[in-house]
CSV table of C-alpha atoms in Angstrom, one decimal:
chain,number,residue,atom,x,y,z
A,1,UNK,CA,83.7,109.4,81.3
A,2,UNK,CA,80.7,109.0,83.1
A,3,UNK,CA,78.8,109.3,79.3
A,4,UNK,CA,81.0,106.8,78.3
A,5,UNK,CA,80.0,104.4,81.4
A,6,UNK,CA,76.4,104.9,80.3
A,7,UNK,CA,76.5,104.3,76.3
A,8,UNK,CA,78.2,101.1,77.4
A,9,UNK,CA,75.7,100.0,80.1
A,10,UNK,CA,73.0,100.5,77.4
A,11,UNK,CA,75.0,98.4,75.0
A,12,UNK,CA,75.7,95.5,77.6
A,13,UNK,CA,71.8,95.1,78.8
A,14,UNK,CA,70.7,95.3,75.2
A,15,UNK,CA,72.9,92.7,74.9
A,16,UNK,CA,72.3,90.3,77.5
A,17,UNK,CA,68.0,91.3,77.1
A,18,UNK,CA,68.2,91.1,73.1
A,19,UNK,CA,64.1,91.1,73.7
A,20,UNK,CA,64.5,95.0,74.0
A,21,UNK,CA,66.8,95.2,71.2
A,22,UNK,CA,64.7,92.6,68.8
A,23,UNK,CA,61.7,90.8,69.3
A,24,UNK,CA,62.5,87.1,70.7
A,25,UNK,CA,62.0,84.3,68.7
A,26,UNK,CA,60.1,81.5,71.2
A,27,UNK,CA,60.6,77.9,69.2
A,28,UNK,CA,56.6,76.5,68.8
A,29,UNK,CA,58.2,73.0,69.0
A,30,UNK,CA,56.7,71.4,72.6
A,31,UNK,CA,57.1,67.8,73.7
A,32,UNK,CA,54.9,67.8,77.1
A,33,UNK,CA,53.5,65.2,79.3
A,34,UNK,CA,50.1,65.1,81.4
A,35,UNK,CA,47.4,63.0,82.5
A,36,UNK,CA,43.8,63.9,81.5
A,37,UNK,CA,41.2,63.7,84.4
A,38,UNK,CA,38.1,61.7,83.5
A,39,UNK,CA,35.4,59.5,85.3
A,40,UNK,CA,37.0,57.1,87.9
A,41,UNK,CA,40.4,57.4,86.2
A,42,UNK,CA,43.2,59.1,84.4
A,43,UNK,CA,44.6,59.4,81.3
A,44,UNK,CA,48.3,59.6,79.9
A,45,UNK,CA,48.6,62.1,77.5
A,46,UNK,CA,52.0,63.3,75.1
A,47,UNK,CA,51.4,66.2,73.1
A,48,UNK,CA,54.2,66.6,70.3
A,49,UNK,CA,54.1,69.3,68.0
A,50,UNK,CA,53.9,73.3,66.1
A,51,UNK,CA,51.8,74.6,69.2
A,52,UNK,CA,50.9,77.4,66.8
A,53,UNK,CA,49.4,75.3,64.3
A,54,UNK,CA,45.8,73.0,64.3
A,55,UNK,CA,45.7,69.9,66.7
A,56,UNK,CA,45.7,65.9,65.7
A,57,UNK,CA,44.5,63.6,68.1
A,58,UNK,CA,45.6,60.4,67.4
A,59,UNK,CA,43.3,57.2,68.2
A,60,UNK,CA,45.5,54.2,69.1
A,61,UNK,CA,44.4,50.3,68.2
A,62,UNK,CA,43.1,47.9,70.1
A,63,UNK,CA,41.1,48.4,72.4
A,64,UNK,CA,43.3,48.2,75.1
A,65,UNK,CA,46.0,49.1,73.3
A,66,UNK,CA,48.2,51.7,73.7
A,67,UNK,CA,50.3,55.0,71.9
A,68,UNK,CA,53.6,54.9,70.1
A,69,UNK,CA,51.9,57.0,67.5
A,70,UNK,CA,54.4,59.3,68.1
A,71,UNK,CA,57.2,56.5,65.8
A,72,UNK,CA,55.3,56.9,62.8
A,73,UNK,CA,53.7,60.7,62.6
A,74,UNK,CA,56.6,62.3,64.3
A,75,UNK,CA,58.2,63.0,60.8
A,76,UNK,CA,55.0,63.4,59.1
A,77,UNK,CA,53.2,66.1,61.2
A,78,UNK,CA,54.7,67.3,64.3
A,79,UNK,CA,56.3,70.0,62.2
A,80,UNK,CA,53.1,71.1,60.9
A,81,UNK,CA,50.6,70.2,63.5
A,82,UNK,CA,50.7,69.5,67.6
A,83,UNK,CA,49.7,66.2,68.1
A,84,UNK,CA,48.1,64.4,71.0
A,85,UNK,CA,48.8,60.9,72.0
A,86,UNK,CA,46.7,59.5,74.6
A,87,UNK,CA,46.1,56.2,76.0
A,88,UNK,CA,42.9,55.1,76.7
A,89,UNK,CA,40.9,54.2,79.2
A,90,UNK,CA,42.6,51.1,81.1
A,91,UNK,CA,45.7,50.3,78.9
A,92,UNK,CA,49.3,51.9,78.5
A,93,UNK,CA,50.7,54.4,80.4
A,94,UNK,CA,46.9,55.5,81.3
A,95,UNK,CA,45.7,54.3,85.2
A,96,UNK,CA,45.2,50.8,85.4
A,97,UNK,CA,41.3,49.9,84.8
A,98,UNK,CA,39.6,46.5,85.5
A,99,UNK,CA,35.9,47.6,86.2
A,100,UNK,CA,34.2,46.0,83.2
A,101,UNK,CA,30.7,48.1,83.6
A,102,UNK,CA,32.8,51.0,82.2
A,103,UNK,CA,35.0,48.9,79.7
A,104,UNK,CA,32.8,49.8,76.8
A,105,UNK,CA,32.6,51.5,73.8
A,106,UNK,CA,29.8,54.4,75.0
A,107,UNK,CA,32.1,54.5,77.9
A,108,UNK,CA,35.3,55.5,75.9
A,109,UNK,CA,33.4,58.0,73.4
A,110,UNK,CA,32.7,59.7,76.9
A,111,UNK,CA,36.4,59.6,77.5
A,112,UNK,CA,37.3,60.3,74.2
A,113,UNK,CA,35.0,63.7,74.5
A,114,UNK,CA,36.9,64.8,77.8
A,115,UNK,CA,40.2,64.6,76.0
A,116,UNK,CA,38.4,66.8,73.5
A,117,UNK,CA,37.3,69.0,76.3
A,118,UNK,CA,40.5,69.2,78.2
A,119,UNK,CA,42.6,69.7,74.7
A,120,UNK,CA,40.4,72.5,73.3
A,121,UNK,CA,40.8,74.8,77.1
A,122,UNK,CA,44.5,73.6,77.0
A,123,UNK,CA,45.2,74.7,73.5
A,124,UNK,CA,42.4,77.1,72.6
A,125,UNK,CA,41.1,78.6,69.5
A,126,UNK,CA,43.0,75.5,67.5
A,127,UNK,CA,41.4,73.3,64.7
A,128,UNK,CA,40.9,69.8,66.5
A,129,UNK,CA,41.2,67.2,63.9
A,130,UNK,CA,41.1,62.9,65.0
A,131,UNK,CA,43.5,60.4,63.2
A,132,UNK,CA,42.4,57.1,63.8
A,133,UNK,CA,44.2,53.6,63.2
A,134,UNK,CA,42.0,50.2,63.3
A,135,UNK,CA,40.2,50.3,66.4
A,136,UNK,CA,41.1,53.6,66.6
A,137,UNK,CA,39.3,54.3,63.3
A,138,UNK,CA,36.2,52.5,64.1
A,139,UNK,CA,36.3,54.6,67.7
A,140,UNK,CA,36.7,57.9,65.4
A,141,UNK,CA,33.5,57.4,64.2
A,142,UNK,CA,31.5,56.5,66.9
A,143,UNK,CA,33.1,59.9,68.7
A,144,UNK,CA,31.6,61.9,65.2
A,145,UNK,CA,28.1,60.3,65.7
A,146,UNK,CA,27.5,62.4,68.8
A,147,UNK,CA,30.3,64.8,68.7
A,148,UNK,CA,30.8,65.5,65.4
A,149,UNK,CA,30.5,69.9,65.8
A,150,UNK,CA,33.9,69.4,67.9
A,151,UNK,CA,36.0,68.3,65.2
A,152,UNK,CA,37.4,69.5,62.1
A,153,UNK,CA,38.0,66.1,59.9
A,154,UNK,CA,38.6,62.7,60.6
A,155,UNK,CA,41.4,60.2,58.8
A,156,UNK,CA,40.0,56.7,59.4
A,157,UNK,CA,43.0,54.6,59.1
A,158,UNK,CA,42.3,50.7,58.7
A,159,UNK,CA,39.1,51.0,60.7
A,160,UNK,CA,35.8,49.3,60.7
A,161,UNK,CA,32.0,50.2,61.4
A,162,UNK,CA,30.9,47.1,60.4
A,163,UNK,CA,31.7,43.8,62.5
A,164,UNK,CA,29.8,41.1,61.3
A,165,UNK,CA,30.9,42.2,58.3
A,166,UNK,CA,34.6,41.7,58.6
A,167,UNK,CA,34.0,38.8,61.0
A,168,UNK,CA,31.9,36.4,58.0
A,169,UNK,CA,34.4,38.0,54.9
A,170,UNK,CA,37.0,36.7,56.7
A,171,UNK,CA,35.3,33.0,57.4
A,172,UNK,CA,34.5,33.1,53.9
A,173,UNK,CA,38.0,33.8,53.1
A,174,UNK,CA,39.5,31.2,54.7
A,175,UNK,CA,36.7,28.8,53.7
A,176,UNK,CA,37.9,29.2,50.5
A,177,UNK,CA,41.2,28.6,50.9
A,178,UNK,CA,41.0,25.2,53.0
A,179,UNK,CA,38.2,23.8,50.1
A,180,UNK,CA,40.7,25.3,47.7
A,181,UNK,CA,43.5,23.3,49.3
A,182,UNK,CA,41.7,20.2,49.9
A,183,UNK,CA,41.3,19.4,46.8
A,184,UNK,CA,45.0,20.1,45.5
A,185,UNK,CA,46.8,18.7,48.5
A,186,UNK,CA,47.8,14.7,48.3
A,187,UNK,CA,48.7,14.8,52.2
A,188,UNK,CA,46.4,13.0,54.6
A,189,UNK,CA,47.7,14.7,57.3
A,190,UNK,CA,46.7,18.0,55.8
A,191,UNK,CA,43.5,17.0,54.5
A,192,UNK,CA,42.9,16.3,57.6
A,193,UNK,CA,43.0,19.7,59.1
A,194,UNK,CA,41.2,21.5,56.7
A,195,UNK,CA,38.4,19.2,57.1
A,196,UNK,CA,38.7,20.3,60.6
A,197,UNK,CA,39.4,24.3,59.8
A,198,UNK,CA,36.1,24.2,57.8
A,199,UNK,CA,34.1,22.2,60.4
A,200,UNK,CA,35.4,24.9,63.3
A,201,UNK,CA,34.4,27.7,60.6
A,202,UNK,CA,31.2,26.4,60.2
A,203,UNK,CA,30.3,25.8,64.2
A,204,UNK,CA,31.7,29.4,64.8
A,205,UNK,CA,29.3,30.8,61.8
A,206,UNK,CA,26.7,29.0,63.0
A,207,UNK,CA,27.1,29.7,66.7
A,208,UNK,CA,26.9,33.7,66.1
A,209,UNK,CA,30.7,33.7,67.7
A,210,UNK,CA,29.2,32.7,71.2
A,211,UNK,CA,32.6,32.5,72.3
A,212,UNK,CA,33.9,35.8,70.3
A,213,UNK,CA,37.5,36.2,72.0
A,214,UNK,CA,38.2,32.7,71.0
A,215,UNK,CA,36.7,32.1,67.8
A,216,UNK,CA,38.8,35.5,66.9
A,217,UNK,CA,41.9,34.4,68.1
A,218,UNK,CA,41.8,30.8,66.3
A,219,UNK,CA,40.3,32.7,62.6
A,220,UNK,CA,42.7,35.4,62.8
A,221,UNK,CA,46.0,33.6,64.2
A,222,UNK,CA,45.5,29.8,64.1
A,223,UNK,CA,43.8,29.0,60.9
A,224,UNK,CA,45.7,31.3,59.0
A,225,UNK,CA,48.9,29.3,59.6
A,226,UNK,CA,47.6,26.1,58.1
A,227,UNK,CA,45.7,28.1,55.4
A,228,UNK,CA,48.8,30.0,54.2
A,229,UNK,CA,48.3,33.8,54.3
A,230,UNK,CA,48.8,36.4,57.1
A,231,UNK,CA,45.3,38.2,58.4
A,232,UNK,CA,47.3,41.5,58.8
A,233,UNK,CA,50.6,41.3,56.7
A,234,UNK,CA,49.9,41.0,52.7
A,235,UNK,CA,53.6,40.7,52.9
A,236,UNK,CA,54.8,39.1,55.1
A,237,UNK,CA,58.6,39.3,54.7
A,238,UNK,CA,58.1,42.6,56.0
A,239,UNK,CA,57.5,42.1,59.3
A,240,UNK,CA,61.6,41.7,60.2
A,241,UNK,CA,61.2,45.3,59.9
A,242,UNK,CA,58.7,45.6,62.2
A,243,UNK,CA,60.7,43.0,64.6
A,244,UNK,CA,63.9,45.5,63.9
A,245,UNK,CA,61.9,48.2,65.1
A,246,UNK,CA,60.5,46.5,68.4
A,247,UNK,CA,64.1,45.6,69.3
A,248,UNK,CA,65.6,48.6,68.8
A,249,UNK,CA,66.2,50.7,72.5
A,250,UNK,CA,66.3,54.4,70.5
A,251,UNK,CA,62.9,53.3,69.6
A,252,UNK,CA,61.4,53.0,73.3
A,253,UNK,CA,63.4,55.8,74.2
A,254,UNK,CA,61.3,58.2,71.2
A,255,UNK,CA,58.4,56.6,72.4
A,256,UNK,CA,59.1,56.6,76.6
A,257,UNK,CA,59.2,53.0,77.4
A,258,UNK,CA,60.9,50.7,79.3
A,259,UNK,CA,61.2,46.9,78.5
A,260,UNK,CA,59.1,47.0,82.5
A,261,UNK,CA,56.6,49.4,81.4
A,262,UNK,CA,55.9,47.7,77.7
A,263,UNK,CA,55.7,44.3,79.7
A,264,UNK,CA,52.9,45.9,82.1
A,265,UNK,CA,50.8,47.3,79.1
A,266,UNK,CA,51.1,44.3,77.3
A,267,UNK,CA,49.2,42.5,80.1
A,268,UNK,CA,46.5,45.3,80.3
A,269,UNK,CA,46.0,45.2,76.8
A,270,UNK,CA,45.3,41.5,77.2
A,271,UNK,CA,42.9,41.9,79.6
A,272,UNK,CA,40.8,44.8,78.1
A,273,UNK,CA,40.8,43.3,74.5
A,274,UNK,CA,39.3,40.3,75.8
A,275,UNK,CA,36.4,42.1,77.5
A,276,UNK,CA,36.1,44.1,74.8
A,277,UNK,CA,35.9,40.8,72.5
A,278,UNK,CA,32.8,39.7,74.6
A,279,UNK,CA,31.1,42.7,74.7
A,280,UNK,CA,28.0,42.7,72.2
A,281,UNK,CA,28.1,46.8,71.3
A,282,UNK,CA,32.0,45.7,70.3
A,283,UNK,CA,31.7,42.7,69.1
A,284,UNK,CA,28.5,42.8,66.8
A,285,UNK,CA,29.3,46.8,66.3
A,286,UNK,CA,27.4,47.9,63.4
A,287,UNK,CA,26.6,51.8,62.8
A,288,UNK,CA,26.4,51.9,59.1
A,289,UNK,CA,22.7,53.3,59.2
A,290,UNK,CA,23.6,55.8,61.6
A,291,UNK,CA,26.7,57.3,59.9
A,292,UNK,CA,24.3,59.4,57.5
A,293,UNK,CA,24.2,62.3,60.1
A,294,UNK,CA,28.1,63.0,60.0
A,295,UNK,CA,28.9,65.8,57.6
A,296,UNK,CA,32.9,66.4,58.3
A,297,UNK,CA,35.8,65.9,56.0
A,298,UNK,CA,36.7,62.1,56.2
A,299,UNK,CA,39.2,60.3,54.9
A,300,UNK,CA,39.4,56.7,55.0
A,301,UNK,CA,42.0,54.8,54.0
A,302,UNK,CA,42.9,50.9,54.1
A,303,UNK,CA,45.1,48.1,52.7
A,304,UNK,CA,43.6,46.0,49.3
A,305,UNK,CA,44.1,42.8,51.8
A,306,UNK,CA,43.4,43.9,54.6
A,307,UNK,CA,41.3,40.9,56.4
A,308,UNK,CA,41.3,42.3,59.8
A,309,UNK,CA,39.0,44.1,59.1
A,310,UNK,CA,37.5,42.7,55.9
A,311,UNK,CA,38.6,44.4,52.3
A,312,UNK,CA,35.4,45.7,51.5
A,313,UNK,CA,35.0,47.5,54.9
A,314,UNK,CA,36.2,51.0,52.9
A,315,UNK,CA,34.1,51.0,50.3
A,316,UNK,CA,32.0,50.4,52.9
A,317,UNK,CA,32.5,53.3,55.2
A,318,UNK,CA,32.5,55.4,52.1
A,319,UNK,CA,29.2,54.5,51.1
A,320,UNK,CA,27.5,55.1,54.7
A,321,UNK,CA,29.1,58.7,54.6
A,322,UNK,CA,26.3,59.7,52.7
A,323,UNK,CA,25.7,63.8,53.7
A,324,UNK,CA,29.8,64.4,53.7
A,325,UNK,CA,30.2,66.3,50.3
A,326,UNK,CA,31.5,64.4,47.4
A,327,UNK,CA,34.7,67.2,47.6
A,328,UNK,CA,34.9,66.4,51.4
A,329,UNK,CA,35.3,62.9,51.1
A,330,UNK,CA,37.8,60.4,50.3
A,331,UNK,CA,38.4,56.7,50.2
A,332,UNK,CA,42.2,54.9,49.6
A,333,UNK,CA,43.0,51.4,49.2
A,334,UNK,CA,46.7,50.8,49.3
A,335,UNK,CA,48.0,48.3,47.0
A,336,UNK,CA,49.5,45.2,47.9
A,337,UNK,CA,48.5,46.4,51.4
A,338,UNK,CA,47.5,44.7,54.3
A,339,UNK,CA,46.6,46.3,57.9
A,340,UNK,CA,50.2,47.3,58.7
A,341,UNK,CA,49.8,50.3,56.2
A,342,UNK,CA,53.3,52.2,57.7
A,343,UNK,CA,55.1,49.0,56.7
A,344,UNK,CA,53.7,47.6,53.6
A,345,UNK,CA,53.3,51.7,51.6
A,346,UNK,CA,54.6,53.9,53.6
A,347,UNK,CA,55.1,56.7,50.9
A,348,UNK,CA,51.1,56.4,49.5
A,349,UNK,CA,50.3,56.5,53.1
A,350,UNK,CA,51.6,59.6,54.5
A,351,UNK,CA,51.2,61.2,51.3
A,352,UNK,CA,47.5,60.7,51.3
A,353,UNK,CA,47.5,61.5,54.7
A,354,UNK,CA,49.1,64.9,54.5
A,355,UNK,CA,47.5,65.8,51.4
A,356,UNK,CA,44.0,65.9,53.6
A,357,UNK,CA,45.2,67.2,56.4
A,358,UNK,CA,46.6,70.4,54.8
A,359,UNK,CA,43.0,70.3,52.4
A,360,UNK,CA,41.5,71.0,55.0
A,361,UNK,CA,43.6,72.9,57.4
């Protein structure tokens, strides 16, 4: 009996302890929050991912902007990678941030290189690769031109590292378009205005964008609606999915916000755009001569319309990444594409995406 009693004990804790009868399987699949100490503030971090496998840290828009990231990598890398969302210095989720000495772009490559920092302890012995998306691309690269030994490759998504550039490609754009038009239109009223786009276009040229928040916000969202094209949509009958999106409530849920918490980051993205806007090492950013030191796998990767940031901006880039190997390099224009790249091609997207990640991973 008592042999009995003891053959069944064995059987019940081996049982209810399976890790002594087989070795427990842990699921690598995290979703985590945190906020990442740096100078005078804090940061609001998500990691989402394989914690086994290499690390992407994802470089939000802007600046001032803030993560949902996490909407449109989820599916294509959080199975494969751990990613890290982060919102920077000032805007999001991130500790509110109004002191303008340390609103600039030196100041967030700092910030950017604690998040490294803080990732690299947290998550040790992992690959640490950046995905950047428009301001988040330009940001990538300024972060590789001093840090560069920290990272493993670097998707430039839609970024710039030439302002001027992008600022007079798309004045000449739109100069064409309103001489274009004033010589087919037959309506005074419209003649009228494009006489008045083109003399505006010429002050701003001519001014050296002396009031750049402005002059930006009347090239890129005023003009364009009298000129007839969209600065960031090469199709624009797309953006009702975007609008779907933005009213859908499982969509702030996947990405933790509340219609209160969007509405406050909305207002700090105002704010640190627009001193961002009229800051000279943002607004007349260019770092093509300097770009010859980083040797890392890029990819970079744009809309063929994209005038946000000016559609010769990725042959560009491409061009300045001079000592990255010709096998270590890549450069994508996206048909038919403007800067909303998950919208407008979402399948040559992601797969171009993927493809250099697990190249070089």
């Amino acid at each position: 009996m008592r042999s009995i009693l003891l053959c069944f004990t064995a059987i019940f804790f081996a049982t209810i302890n399976p890790c002594k009868a087989q070795k427990q399987v842990i699921d690598p699949q995290i979703d985590t929050e945190f906020f990442i100490p740096i100078e005078k503030s804090k940061l609001y971090t998500r990691v989402i991912g394989n914690s086994e496998k290499p690390i992407i840290i994802a470089l939000h828009g802007g600046p001032g902007a803030f993560s949902v990231d996490h909407e449109f990598y989820r599916d294509a890398f959080e199975k494969d990678y751990l990613v890290v969302y982060f919102d920077q210095r000032g805007g999001g989720k991130s500790d509110e941030f109004k002191d303008k000495s340390m609103l600039t772009t030196d100041q967030l490559v700092k910030d950017l290189d604690d998040v490294v920092d803080y990732i690299k302890d947290k998550y040790p012995n992992k690959k640490i690769n950046l995905l950047g998306t428009s301001w988040g691309g330009t940001y990538g690269f300024l972060y590789l031109l001093k840090y560069q030994e920290k990272i493993n490759s670097f998707i430039s998504s839609s970024g710039f590292v030439d302002s001027p550039q992008r600022n007079f490609a798309l004045i000449s754009h739109e100069r064409q378009l309103a001489d274009k038009l004033l010589k087919t239109t037959t309506d005074s009223i419209k003649k009228k205005r494009y006489v008045e786009i083109l003399a505006t276009l010429d002050e701003i040229e001519k001014s050296g964008f002396k009031d750049f928040f402005q002059n930006m916000n009347k090239v890129r969202y005023e003009f364009p609606k009298d000129l007839g094209f969209d600065v960031y949509w090469a199709r624009p009958e797309l953006k009702e999915k975007k609008a779907e999106l933005l009213n859908d409530p499982a969509f702030f849920a996947r990405v933790k916000y509340t219609p209160e918490t969007l509405q406050k980051a909305l207002e700090k993205l105002e704010y640190i755009n627009e001193v961002f806007m009229n800051t000279e090492s943002y607004n007349n950013l260019n770092i093509v001569d300097e770009m010859a030191v980083i040797k890392k796998p890029v990819l970079v990767i744009q809309g063929e319309y994209d005038y946000a940031i000016g559609v010769e901006q990725g042959r560009t880039i491409y061009k300045a990444l001079k000592n990255v190997p010709q096998k270590d390099k890549e450069l994508v224009y996206l048909k038919n594409t403007s800067h909303n790249t998950p919208f407008e091609s979402p399948e040559i997207y992601y797969k171009a995406m993927k493809a250099f990640f697990k190249k070089h991973n």
